[in-house]
């Protein structure tokens, strides 16, 4: 095997490592998402480098970066675009919104109202937007990186289940380790972190294409597919879960495991590959029962229990 997936992740880690510090697991998640043509939800407190990471990610891929700030008065047309009348041409022309980008950062997506959040659904699933009965395709490498404040923050709305399910991965960001934070101070203490000097050399699109092509060659045994389905079935019957893993979630779990196997240099998927990506794929898709919330049970705890209790194929 050519090890294109392994090479792509190493290159991305190298490029983004020159901008952000201590976020190697997040960079790996972004690498999985872009190969799988998925989308990523970053959850964490403000000020942890999510915007800088997203901007550097787009630059490293040589793509167009656009940003939308989630607010309570944000309208769907502010994302998709709108038709405006051109007096010279005596016709309506379409003004593209920020969704027409390679990497779209939707900052604090859960501060936007449900109507605006739903404007992203078609774009994320079908890679197109429909405005005034006209369909407009999005760039082939279109990827949404949305950031979300924890739910207990003031002025936030819980994301609809259908939208959460369209994020392939969710990454929970915590505060950096002491050594990493010292390194951040040393690098950015006296400079502007968003200055043009942070731009990275872009990765050739052929490298990404080769990584995507290699995924098809990674073997998935029938027993491994059964293992993934068993995990999903266990989530649907769990006492603390009111809505378990969807079929879209099952597909995302297997795709992520397949890509993760290739990034470690493997030719086939193992149960350990599934266990490694499960905390990124499963928790945000689980809707907890009311008694689970009262008992302090979290989606992450249930995900670990599902992995512990589901029989591993031999």
PDB file of C-alpha atoms in Angstrom:
ATOM      1  CA  UNK A   1       0.000   0.000   0.000  1.00  0.00           C
ATOM      2  CA  UNK A   2       1.239   3.503  -0.846  1.00  0.00           C
ATOM      3  CA  UNK A   3       0.663   4.943   2.664  1.00  0.00           C
ATOM      4  CA  UNK A   4      -0.917   8.067   1.161  1.00  0.00           C
ATOM      5  CA  UNK A   5      -3.254   8.498   4.140  1.00  0.00           C
ATOM      6  CA  UNK A   6      -0.385   8.309   6.604  1.00  0.00           C
ATOM      7  CA  UNK A   7       1.599  10.804   4.550  1.00  0.00           C
ATOM      8  CA  UNK A   8      -1.345  13.204   4.277  1.00  0.00           C
ATOM      9  CA  UNK A   9      -1.944  13.295   8.024  1.00  0.00           C
ATOM     10  CA  UNK A  10       1.762  13.786   8.756  1.00  0.00           C
ATOM     11  CA  UNK A  11       1.896  16.663   6.285  1.00  0.00           C
ATOM     12  CA  UNK A  12      -1.190  18.286   7.792  1.00  0.00           C
ATOM     13  CA  UNK A  13       0.187  17.901  11.313  1.00  0.00           C
ATOM     14  CA  UNK A  14       3.423  19.525  10.162  1.00  0.00           C
ATOM     15  CA  UNK A  15       1.691  22.452   8.457  1.00  0.00           C
ATOM     16  CA  UNK A  16      -0.793  23.198  11.247  1.00  0.00           C
ATOM     17  CA  UNK A  17       1.765  22.512  13.961  1.00  0.00           C
ATOM     18  CA  UNK A  18       3.512  25.682  12.839  1.00  0.00           C
ATOM     19  CA  UNK A  19       0.406  27.676  13.768  1.00  0.00           C
ATOM     20  CA  UNK A  20      -1.395  25.925  16.629  1.00  0.00           C
ATOM     21  CA  UNK A  21       0.195  24.161  19.587  1.00  0.00           C
ATOM     22  CA  UNK A  22      -1.023  21.111  21.467  1.00  0.00           C
ATOM     23  CA  UNK A  23      -3.947  20.353  19.132  1.00  0.00           C
ATOM     24  CA  UNK A  24      -2.614  17.212  17.432  1.00  0.00           C
ATOM     25  CA  UNK A  25      -5.811  15.165  18.134  1.00  0.00           C
ATOM     26  CA  UNK A  26      -7.928  17.956  16.640  1.00  0.00           C
ATOM     27  CA  UNK A  27      -5.735  18.112  13.524  1.00  0.00           C
ATOM     28  CA  UNK A  28      -6.125  14.347  13.146  1.00  0.00           C
ATOM     29  CA  UNK A  29      -9.905  14.742  13.342  1.00  0.00           C
ATOM     30  CA  UNK A  30      -9.784  17.436  10.640  1.00  0.00           C
ATOM     31  CA  UNK A  31      -7.653  15.139   8.481  1.00  0.00           C
ATOM     32  CA  UNK A  32     -10.220  12.338   8.821  1.00  0.00           C
ATOM     33  CA  UNK A  33     -13.073  14.727   8.004  1.00  0.00           C
ATOM     34  CA  UNK A  34     -11.541  16.232   4.867  1.00  0.00           C
ATOM     35  CA  UNK A  35     -10.653  12.792   3.487  1.00  0.00           C
ATOM     36  CA  UNK A  36     -14.195  11.549   4.198  1.00  0.00           C
ATOM     37  CA  UNK A  37     -15.787  14.786   2.940  1.00  0.00           C
ATOM     38  CA  UNK A  38     -17.394  15.199   6.352  1.00  0.00           C
ATOM     39  CA  UNK A  39     -17.931  18.146   8.681  1.00  0.00           C
ATOM     40  CA  UNK A  40     -16.565  18.921  12.142  1.00  0.00           C
ATOM     41  CA  UNK A  41     -18.136  20.440  15.245  1.00  0.00           C
ATOM     42  CA  UNK A  42     -15.665  21.940  17.722  1.00  0.00           C
ATOM     43  CA  UNK A  43     -17.058  22.372  21.219  1.00  0.00           C
ATOM     44  CA  UNK A  44     -15.308  24.350  23.910  1.00  0.00           C
ATOM     45  CA  UNK A  45     -14.976  27.639  25.697  1.00  0.00           C
ATOM     46  CA  UNK A  46     -14.080  30.787  23.697  1.00  0.00           C
ATOM     47  CA  UNK A  47     -10.441  31.704  23.188  1.00  0.00           C
ATOM     48  CA  UNK A  48      -8.940  28.234  22.630  1.00  0.00           C
ATOM     49  CA  UNK A  49      -7.740  28.824  19.060  1.00  0.00           C
ATOM     50  CA  UNK A  50     -10.667  27.396  17.083  1.00  0.00           C
ATOM     51  CA  UNK A  51     -10.798  30.281  14.593  1.00  0.00           C
ATOM     52  CA  UNK A  52      -7.041  30.339  14.088  1.00  0.00           C
ATOM     53  CA  UNK A  53      -7.035  26.564  13.571  1.00  0.00           C
ATOM     54  CA  UNK A  54      -9.822  26.718  10.974  1.00  0.00           C
ATOM     55  CA  UNK A  55      -8.162  29.538   9.051  1.00  0.00           C
ATOM     56  CA  UNK A  56      -4.807  27.750   9.036  1.00  0.00           C
ATOM     57  CA  UNK A  57      -6.540  24.536   7.955  1.00  0.00           C
ATOM     58  CA  UNK A  58      -8.037  26.230   4.889  1.00  0.00           C
ATOM     59  CA  UNK A  59      -4.697  27.830   4.052  1.00  0.00           C
ATOM     60  CA  UNK A  60      -2.838  24.528   4.337  1.00  0.00           C
ATOM     61  CA  UNK A  61      -5.239  23.019   1.786  1.00  0.00           C
ATOM     62  CA  UNK A  62      -4.900  26.018  -0.538  1.00  0.00           C
ATOM     63  CA  UNK A  63      -8.622  26.680  -0.208  1.00  0.00           C
ATOM     64  CA  UNK A  64     -10.901  29.674   0.251  1.00  0.00           C
ATOM     65  CA  UNK A  65     -11.778  30.436   3.874  1.00  0.00           C
ATOM     66  CA  UNK A  66     -14.975  32.207   4.920  1.00  0.00           C
ATOM     67  CA  UNK A  67     -16.357  32.909   8.380  1.00  0.00           C
ATOM     68  CA  UNK A  68     -19.860  33.456   9.741  1.00  0.00           C
ATOM     69  CA  UNK A  69     -20.515  34.651  13.284  1.00  0.00           C
ATOM     70  CA  UNK A  70     -23.555  33.072  14.887  1.00  0.00           C
ATOM     71  CA  UNK A  71     -25.903  35.669  16.394  1.00  0.00           C
ATOM     72  CA  UNK A  72     -29.567  35.666  17.315  1.00  0.00           C
ATOM     73  CA  UNK A  73     -30.466  37.929  14.351  1.00  0.00           C
ATOM     74  CA  UNK A  74     -28.463  36.000  11.726  1.00  0.00           C
ATOM     75  CA  UNK A  75     -30.709  35.119   8.774  1.00  0.00           C
ATOM     76  CA  UNK A  76     -30.429  32.190   6.318  1.00  0.00           C
ATOM     77  CA  UNK A  77     -29.677  34.574   3.428  1.00  0.00           C
ATOM     78  CA  UNK A  78     -26.654  35.832   5.380  1.00  0.00           C
ATOM     79  CA  UNK A  79     -25.164  32.378   4.841  1.00  0.00           C
ATOM     80  CA  UNK A  80     -26.450  31.233   1.464  1.00  0.00           C
ATOM     81  CA  UNK A  81     -26.597  34.528  -0.441  1.00  0.00           C
ATOM     82  CA  UNK A  82     -29.399  36.463  -2.113  1.00  0.00           C
ATOM     83  CA  UNK A  83     -30.639  37.619  -5.518  1.00  0.00           C
ATOM     84  CA  UNK A  84     -30.348  41.368  -6.055  1.00  0.00           C
ATOM     85  CA  UNK A  85     -31.674  43.466  -8.927  1.00  0.00           C
ATOM     86  CA  UNK A  86     -29.073  44.750 -11.383  1.00  0.00           C
ATOM     87  CA  UNK A  87     -30.430  47.980 -12.888  1.00  0.00           C
ATOM     88  CA  UNK A  88     -27.951  47.945 -15.789  1.00  0.00           C
ATOM     89  CA  UNK A  89     -28.765  44.397 -16.855  1.00  0.00           C
ATOM     90  CA  UNK A  90     -32.419  44.750 -15.826  1.00  0.00           C
ATOM     91  CA  UNK A  91     -32.260  41.353 -14.249  1.00  0.00           C
ATOM     92  CA  UNK A  92     -31.627  39.695 -10.909  1.00  0.00           C
ATOM     93  CA  UNK A  93     -28.118  38.417 -10.162  1.00  0.00           C
ATOM     94  CA  UNK A  94     -27.090  36.081  -7.386  1.00  0.00           C
ATOM     95  CA  UNK A  95     -24.711  37.403  -4.727  1.00  0.00           C
ATOM     96  CA  UNK A  96     -22.910  34.415  -3.279  1.00  0.00           C
ATOM     97  CA  UNK A  97     -22.937  34.110   0.487  1.00  0.00           C
ATOM     98  CA  UNK A  98     -20.025  32.920   2.626  1.00  0.00           C
ATOM     99  CA  UNK A  99     -21.145  29.289   2.291  1.00  0.00           C
ATOM    100  CA  UNK A 100     -19.387  29.277  -1.101  1.00  0.00           C
ATOM    101  CA  UNK A 101     -15.981  28.425   0.340  1.00  0.00           C
ATOM    102  CA  UNK A 102     -13.692  25.448   0.723  1.00  0.00           C
ATOM    103  CA  UNK A 103     -13.702  25.795   4.505  1.00  0.00           C
ATOM    104  CA  UNK A 104     -16.625  27.595   6.125  1.00  0.00           C
ATOM    105  CA  UNK A 105     -16.200  28.465   9.789  1.00  0.00           C
ATOM    106  CA  UNK A 106     -19.533  28.964  11.531  1.00  0.00           C
ATOM    107  CA  UNK A 107     -18.430  30.490  14.815  1.00  0.00           C
ATOM    108  CA  UNK A 108     -20.707  29.914  17.807  1.00  0.00           C
ATOM    109  CA  UNK A 109     -23.291  28.149  15.663  1.00  0.00           C
ATOM    110  CA  UNK A 110     -25.548  27.555  18.658  1.00  0.00           C
ATOM    111  CA  UNK A 111     -26.050  31.307  19.130  1.00  0.00           C
ATOM    112  CA  UNK A 112     -27.959  31.384  15.822  1.00  0.00           C
ATOM    113  CA  UNK A 113     -31.661  30.613  15.835  1.00  0.00           C
ATOM    114  CA  UNK A 114     -33.076  27.278  14.596  1.00  0.00           C
ATOM    115  CA  UNK A 115     -34.228  28.767  11.273  1.00  0.00           C
ATOM    116  CA  UNK A 116     -30.714  29.904  10.427  1.00  0.00           C
ATOM    117  CA  UNK A 117     -29.136  26.677  11.656  1.00  0.00           C
ATOM    118  CA  UNK A 118     -31.388  24.783   9.255  1.00  0.00           C
ATOM    119  CA  UNK A 119     -29.972  26.796   6.334  1.00  0.00           C
ATOM    120  CA  UNK A 120     -26.806  24.745   6.674  1.00  0.00           C
ATOM    121  CA  UNK A 121     -28.536  21.364   6.378  1.00  0.00           C
ATOM    122  CA  UNK A 122     -28.798  21.266   2.576  1.00  0.00           C
ATOM    123  CA  UNK A 123     -25.278  22.627   2.164  1.00  0.00           C
ATOM    124  CA  UNK A 124     -23.766  20.039   4.524  1.00  0.00           C
ATOM    125  CA  UNK A 125     -25.648  17.055   3.146  1.00  0.00           C
ATOM    126  CA  UNK A 126     -26.058  17.788  -0.577  1.00  0.00           C
ATOM    127  CA  UNK A 127     -23.174  20.235  -1.136  1.00  0.00           C
ATOM    128  CA  UNK A 128     -25.463  22.743  -2.785  1.00  0.00           C
ATOM    129  CA  UNK A 129     -27.785  25.580  -1.800  1.00  0.00           C
ATOM    130  CA  UNK A 130     -31.197  26.393  -3.203  1.00  0.00           C
ATOM    131  CA  UNK A 131     -32.161  30.066  -3.423  1.00  0.00           C
ATOM    132  CA  UNK A 132     -35.367  31.164  -5.143  1.00  0.00           C
ATOM    133  CA  UNK A 133     -35.760  27.718  -6.761  1.00  0.00           C
ATOM    134  CA  UNK A 134     -32.245  27.833  -8.252  1.00  0.00           C
ATOM    135  CA  UNK A 135     -29.602  25.280  -7.246  1.00  0.00           C
ATOM    136  CA  UNK A 136     -26.007  26.407  -6.800  1.00  0.00           C
ATOM    137  CA  UNK A 137     -23.268  23.780  -6.309  1.00  0.00           C
ATOM    138  CA  UNK A 138     -20.629  24.263  -3.631  1.00  0.00           C
ATOM    139  CA  UNK A 139     -16.864  23.677  -4.068  1.00  0.00           C
ATOM    140  CA  UNK A 140     -15.904  19.973  -4.275  1.00  0.00           C
ATOM    141  CA  UNK A 141     -13.888  20.095  -1.036  1.00  0.00           C
ATOM    142  CA  UNK A 142     -16.522  22.082   0.874  1.00  0.00           C
ATOM    143  CA  UNK A 143     -16.221  21.494   4.613  1.00  0.00           C
ATOM    144  CA  UNK A 144     -17.979  23.113   7.548  1.00  0.00           C
ATOM    145  CA  UNK A 145     -16.096  23.689  10.786  1.00  0.00           C
ATOM    146  CA  UNK A 146     -18.633  24.882  13.335  1.00  0.00           C
ATOM    147  CA  UNK A 147     -17.773  25.958  16.851  1.00  0.00           C
ATOM    148  CA  UNK A 148     -20.164  25.592  19.736  1.00  0.00           C
ATOM    149  CA  UNK A 149     -20.116  26.979  23.241  1.00  0.00           C
ATOM    150  CA  UNK A 150     -21.196  24.629  26.026  1.00  0.00           C
ATOM    151  CA  UNK A 151     -24.983  24.613  26.379  1.00  0.00           C
ATOM    152  CA  UNK A 152     -25.053  26.290  29.741  1.00  0.00           C
ATOM    153  CA  UNK A 153     -23.566  29.471  28.244  1.00  0.00           C
ATOM    154  CA  UNK A 154     -25.985  32.389  28.112  1.00  0.00           C
ATOM    155  CA  UNK A 155     -27.812  32.999  24.823  1.00  0.00           C
ATOM    156  CA  UNK A 156     -27.223  29.593  23.234  1.00  0.00           C
ATOM    157  CA  UNK A 157     -29.691  27.231  21.546  1.00  0.00           C
ATOM    158  CA  UNK A 158     -29.327  23.440  21.451  1.00  0.00           C
ATOM    159  CA  UNK A 159     -28.649  22.260  17.904  1.00  0.00           C
ATOM    160  CA  UNK A 160     -31.429  20.177  16.312  1.00  0.00           C
ATOM    161  CA  UNK A 161     -30.806  16.424  16.263  1.00  0.00           C
ATOM    162  CA  UNK A 162     -30.908  16.386  12.447  1.00  0.00           C
ATOM    163  CA  UNK A 163     -28.125  18.966  12.253  1.00  0.00           C
ATOM    164  CA  UNK A 164     -25.964  17.304  14.889  1.00  0.00           C
ATOM    165  CA  UNK A 165     -26.208  14.074  12.906  1.00  0.00           C
ATOM    166  CA  UNK A 166     -24.773  15.812   9.842  1.00  0.00           C
ATOM    167  CA  UNK A 167     -21.533  16.595  11.641  1.00  0.00           C
ATOM    168  CA  UNK A 168     -19.337  13.584  11.039  1.00  0.00           C
ATOM    169  CA  UNK A 169     -17.166  14.337  14.072  1.00  0.00           C
ATOM    170  CA  UNK A 170     -17.396  16.393  17.230  1.00  0.00           C
ATOM    171  CA  UNK A 171     -14.216  17.363  19.054  1.00  0.00           C
ATOM    172  CA  UNK A 172     -14.404  18.578  22.649  1.00  0.00           C
ATOM    173  CA  UNK A 173     -11.672  21.131  23.303  1.00  0.00           C
ATOM    174  CA  UNK A 174     -10.285  21.637  26.773  1.00  0.00           C
ATOM    175  CA  UNK A 175      -7.716  24.063  28.108  1.00  0.00           C
ATOM    176  CA  UNK A 176      -4.123  23.398  26.973  1.00  0.00           C
ATOM    177  CA  UNK A 177      -1.541  21.654  29.107  1.00  0.00           C
ATOM    178  CA  UNK A 178       0.868  23.880  31.018  1.00  0.00           C
ATOM    179  CA  UNK A 179       3.815  23.237  28.687  1.00  0.00           C
ATOM    180  CA  UNK A 180       1.650  23.863  25.625  1.00  0.00           C
ATOM    181  CA  UNK A 181       0.321  27.116  27.058  1.00  0.00           C
ATOM    182  CA  UNK A 182       3.863  28.267  27.840  1.00  0.00           C
ATOM    183  CA  UNK A 183       4.809  27.496  24.229  1.00  0.00           C
ATOM    184  CA  UNK A 184       1.805  29.533  23.038  1.00  0.00           C
ATOM    185  CA  UNK A 185       2.951  32.483  25.149  1.00  0.00           C
ATOM    186  CA  UNK A 186       6.467  32.186  23.778  1.00  0.00           C
ATOM    187  CA  UNK A 187       5.250  32.128  20.171  1.00  0.00           C
ATOM    188  CA  UNK A 188       2.408  34.639  20.270  1.00  0.00           C
ATOM    189  CA  UNK A 189       3.048  36.726  23.356  1.00  0.00           C
ATOM    190  CA  UNK A 190       4.451  39.652  21.371  1.00  0.00           C
ATOM    191  CA  UNK A 191       2.873  39.158  17.924  1.00  0.00           C
ATOM    192  CA  UNK A 192      -0.544  39.093  16.325  1.00  0.00           C
ATOM    193  CA  UNK A 193      -1.659  35.484  16.055  1.00  0.00           C
ATOM    194  CA  UNK A 194      -3.827  36.320  13.030  1.00  0.00           C
ATOM    195  CA  UNK A 195      -1.167  38.191  11.073  1.00  0.00           C
ATOM    196  CA  UNK A 196      -0.392  37.126   7.488  1.00  0.00           C
ATOM    197  CA  UNK A 197       2.818  35.573   8.743  1.00  0.00           C
ATOM    198  CA  UNK A 198       0.870  32.564  10.039  1.00  0.00           C
ATOM    199  CA  UNK A 199      -0.018  31.412   6.526  1.00  0.00           C
ATOM    200  CA  UNK A 200       1.278  27.971   5.634  1.00  0.00           C
ATOM    201  CA  UNK A 201       2.370  26.367   2.404  1.00  0.00           C
ATOM    202  CA  UNK A 202      -0.607  24.617   0.819  1.00  0.00           C
ATOM    203  CA  UNK A 203      -0.735  20.836   0.414  1.00  0.00           C
ATOM    204  CA  UNK A 204      -1.048  19.779  -3.209  1.00  0.00           C
ATOM    205  CA  UNK A 205      -4.547  18.563  -4.088  1.00  0.00           C
ATOM    206  CA  UNK A 206      -2.975  15.413  -5.552  1.00  0.00           C
ATOM    207  CA  UNK A 207      -1.909  14.412  -2.035  1.00  0.00           C
ATOM    208  CA  UNK A 208      -5.502  14.649  -0.800  1.00  0.00           C
ATOM    209  CA  UNK A 209      -6.831  12.831  -3.874  1.00  0.00           C
ATOM    210  CA  UNK A 210      -4.345  10.002  -3.308  1.00  0.00           C
ATOM    211  CA  UNK A 211      -5.399   9.734   0.332  1.00  0.00           C
ATOM    212  CA  UNK A 212      -9.053   9.476  -0.658  1.00  0.00           C
ATOM    213  CA  UNK A 213      -8.302   6.858  -3.289  1.00  0.00           C
ATOM    214  CA  UNK A 214      -6.370   4.770  -0.781  1.00  0.00           C
ATOM    215  CA  UNK A 215      -9.388   4.481   1.540  1.00  0.00           C
ATOM    216  CA  UNK A 216     -11.080   2.169  -0.964  1.00  0.00           C
ATOM    217  CA  UNK A 217      -8.196  -0.303  -0.675  1.00  0.00           C
ATOM    218  CA  UNK A 218      -8.455  -0.653   3.121  1.00  0.00           C
ATOM    219  CA  UNK A 219     -10.173  -3.938   3.895  1.00  0.00           C
ATOM    220  CA  UNK A 220     -13.205  -4.155   6.158  1.00  0.00           C
ATOM    221  CA  UNK A 221     -14.033  -7.692   7.305  1.00  0.00           C
ATOM    222  CA  UNK A 222     -17.716  -8.693   7.619  1.00  0.00           C
ATOM    223  CA  UNK A 223     -17.134  -9.320  11.325  1.00  0.00           C
ATOM    224  CA  UNK A 224     -15.891  -5.744  11.741  1.00  0.00           C
ATOM    225  CA  UNK A 225     -18.996  -4.371  10.005  1.00  0.00           C
ATOM    226  CA  UNK A 226     -21.074  -6.483  12.369  1.00  0.00           C
ATOM    227  CA  UNK A 227     -19.187  -5.029  15.321  1.00  0.00           C
ATOM    228  CA  UNK A 228     -20.054  -1.481  14.257  1.00  0.00           C
ATOM    229  CA  UNK A 229     -23.713  -2.414  13.757  1.00  0.00           C
ATOM    230  CA  UNK A 230     -23.787  -4.091  17.199  1.00  0.00           C
ATOM    231  CA  UNK A 231     -22.485  -0.891  18.825  1.00  0.00           C
ATOM    232  CA  UNK A 232     -25.246   1.079  17.123  1.00  0.00           C
ATOM    233  CA  UNK A 233     -27.899  -1.434  18.175  1.00  0.00           C
ATOM    234  CA  UNK A 234     -26.679  -1.285  21.776  1.00  0.00           C
ATOM    235  CA  UNK A 235     -26.980   2.523  21.737  1.00  0.00           C
ATOM    236  CA  UNK A 236     -30.598   2.303  20.565  1.00  0.00           C
ATOM    237  CA  UNK A 237     -31.603   0.009  23.428  1.00  0.00           C
ATOM    238  CA  UNK A 238     -29.560   1.648  26.188  1.00  0.00           C
ATOM    239  CA  UNK A 239     -31.634   2.617  29.223  1.00  0.00           C
ATOM    240  CA  UNK A 240     -30.134   6.119  29.398  1.00  0.00           C
ATOM    241  CA  UNK A 241     -30.555   6.901  25.677  1.00  0.00           C
ATOM    242  CA  UNK A 242     -33.794   8.135  24.104  1.00  0.00           C
ATOM    243  CA  UNK A 243     -32.343   8.368  20.566  1.00  0.00           C
ATOM    244  CA  UNK A 244     -29.404   6.179  19.582  1.00  0.00           C
ATOM    245  CA  UNK A 245     -26.959   6.084  16.698  1.00  0.00           C
ATOM    246  CA  UNK A 246     -28.556   6.615  13.278  1.00  0.00           C
ATOM    247  CA  UNK A 247     -27.634   4.779  10.089  1.00  0.00           C
ATOM    248  CA  UNK A 248     -25.776   7.919   9.022  1.00  0.00           C
ATOM    249  CA  UNK A 249     -23.834   7.642  12.265  1.00  0.00           C
ATOM    250  CA  UNK A 250     -23.018   3.982  11.580  1.00  0.00           C
ATOM    251  CA  UNK A 251     -21.624   4.920   8.175  1.00  0.00           C
ATOM    252  CA  UNK A 252     -19.609   7.769   9.706  1.00  0.00           C
ATOM    253  CA  UNK A 253     -18.163   5.429  12.352  1.00  0.00           C
ATOM    254  CA  UNK A 254     -17.022   2.890   9.786  1.00  0.00           C
ATOM    255  CA  UNK A 255     -15.625   5.527   7.411  1.00  0.00           C
ATOM    256  CA  UNK A 256     -13.712   7.234  10.198  1.00  0.00           C
ATOM    257  CA  UNK A 257     -12.323   3.887  11.414  1.00  0.00           C
ATOM    258  CA  UNK A 258     -11.270   3.016   7.876  1.00  0.00           C
ATOM    259  CA  UNK A 259      -9.428   6.295   7.423  1.00  0.00           C
ATOM    260  CA  UNK A 260      -7.872   6.035  10.884  1.00  0.00           C
ATOM    261  CA  UNK A 261      -6.565   2.565  10.000  1.00  0.00           C
ATOM    262  CA  UNK A 262      -4.908   3.989   6.890  1.00  0.00           C
ATOM    263  CA  UNK A 263      -3.374   6.857   8.858  1.00  0.00           C
ATOM    264  CA  UNK A 264      -1.652   4.398  11.189  1.00  0.00           C
ATOM    265  CA  UNK A 265      -0.330   2.549   8.117  1.00  0.00           C
ATOM    266  CA  UNK A 266      -2.725  -0.396   8.306  1.00  0.00           C
ATOM    267  CA  UNK A 267      -4.200  -2.347   5.399  1.00  0.00           C
ATOM    268  CA  UNK A 268      -7.375  -3.374   7.248  1.00  0.00           C
ATOM    269  CA  UNK A 269      -9.657  -2.040   9.973  1.00  0.00           C
ATOM    270  CA  UNK A 270      -9.421  -3.426  13.502  1.00  0.00           C
ATOM    271  CA  UNK A 271     -11.761  -3.025  16.500  1.00  0.00           C
ATOM    272  CA  UNK A 272      -9.135  -0.724  18.022  1.00  0.00           C
ATOM    273  CA  UNK A 273      -9.562   1.627  15.055  1.00  0.00           C
ATOM    274  CA  UNK A 274     -13.299   1.754  15.785  1.00  0.00           C
ATOM    275  CA  UNK A 275     -12.664   2.402  19.477  1.00  0.00           C
ATOM    276  CA  UNK A 276     -10.238   5.201  18.660  1.00  0.00           C
ATOM    277  CA  UNK A 277     -12.714   7.195  16.548  1.00  0.00           C
ATOM    278  CA  UNK A 278     -15.902   6.313  18.458  1.00  0.00           C
ATOM    279  CA  UNK A 279     -15.517   9.236  20.951  1.00  0.00           C
ATOM    280  CA  UNK A 280     -15.491  11.595  17.945  1.00  0.00           C
ATOM    281  CA  UNK A 281     -18.447  10.042  16.116  1.00  0.00           C
ATOM    282  CA  UNK A 282     -20.925   8.735  18.701  1.00  0.00           C
ATOM    283  CA  UNK A 283     -21.434  11.118  21.678  1.00  0.00           C
ATOM    284  CA  UNK A 284     -23.027  14.080  19.877  1.00  0.00           C
ATOM    285  CA  UNK A 285     -25.500  11.734  18.165  1.00  0.00           C
ATOM    286  CA  UNK A 286     -26.898  10.350  21.432  1.00  0.00           C
ATOM    287  CA  UNK A 287     -29.973  11.994  22.893  1.00  0.00           C
ATOM    288  CA  UNK A 288     -30.023  11.299  26.617  1.00  0.00           C
ATOM    289  CA  UNK A 289     -33.117  10.262  28.537  1.00  0.00           C
ATOM    290  CA  UNK A 290     -34.287  12.620  31.279  1.00  0.00           C
ATOM    291  CA  UNK A 291     -33.174  10.283  34.077  1.00  0.00           C
ATOM    292  CA  UNK A 292     -29.649  10.173  32.633  1.00  0.00           C
ATOM    293  CA  UNK A 293     -29.371  13.954  32.898  1.00  0.00           C
ATOM    294  CA  UNK A 294     -30.586  13.848  36.503  1.00  0.00           C
ATOM    295  CA  UNK A 295     -28.049  11.144  37.347  1.00  0.00           C
ATOM    296  CA  UNK A 296     -25.168  13.068  35.802  1.00  0.00           C
ATOM    297  CA  UNK A 297     -24.573  10.553  33.012  1.00  0.00           C
ATOM    298  CA  UNK A 298     -22.884  12.061  29.934  1.00  0.00           C
ATOM    299  CA  UNK A 299     -22.775  11.032  26.280  1.00  0.00           C
ATOM    300  CA  UNK A 300     -19.072  10.292  26.634  1.00  0.00           C
ATOM    301  CA  UNK A 301     -19.710   7.938  29.556  1.00  0.00           C
ATOM    302  CA  UNK A 302     -22.357   6.048  27.604  1.00  0.00           C
ATOM    303  CA  UNK A 303     -20.086   5.789  24.564  1.00  0.00           C
ATOM    304  CA  UNK A 304     -17.381   4.168  26.699  1.00  0.00           C
ATOM    305  CA  UNK A 305     -19.911   1.758  28.181  1.00  0.00           C
ATOM    306  CA  UNK A 306     -21.077   0.772  24.713  1.00  0.00           C
ATOM    307  CA  UNK A 307     -17.500  -0.006  23.712  1.00  0.00           C
ATOM    308  CA  UNK A 308     -16.873  -1.961  26.920  1.00  0.00           C
ATOM    309  CA  UNK A 309     -20.059  -4.024  26.666  1.00  0.00           C
ATOM    310  CA  UNK A 310     -20.127  -4.834  22.940  1.00  0.00           C
ATOM    311  CA  UNK A 311     -18.423  -8.127  22.098  1.00  0.00           C
ATOM    312  CA  UNK A 312     -15.242  -7.662  20.035  1.00  0.00           C
ATOM    313  CA  UNK A 313     -14.913  -9.954  16.983  1.00  0.00           C
ATOM    314  CA  UNK A 314     -12.040 -12.403  17.074  1.00  0.00           C
TER     315      UNK A 314
END
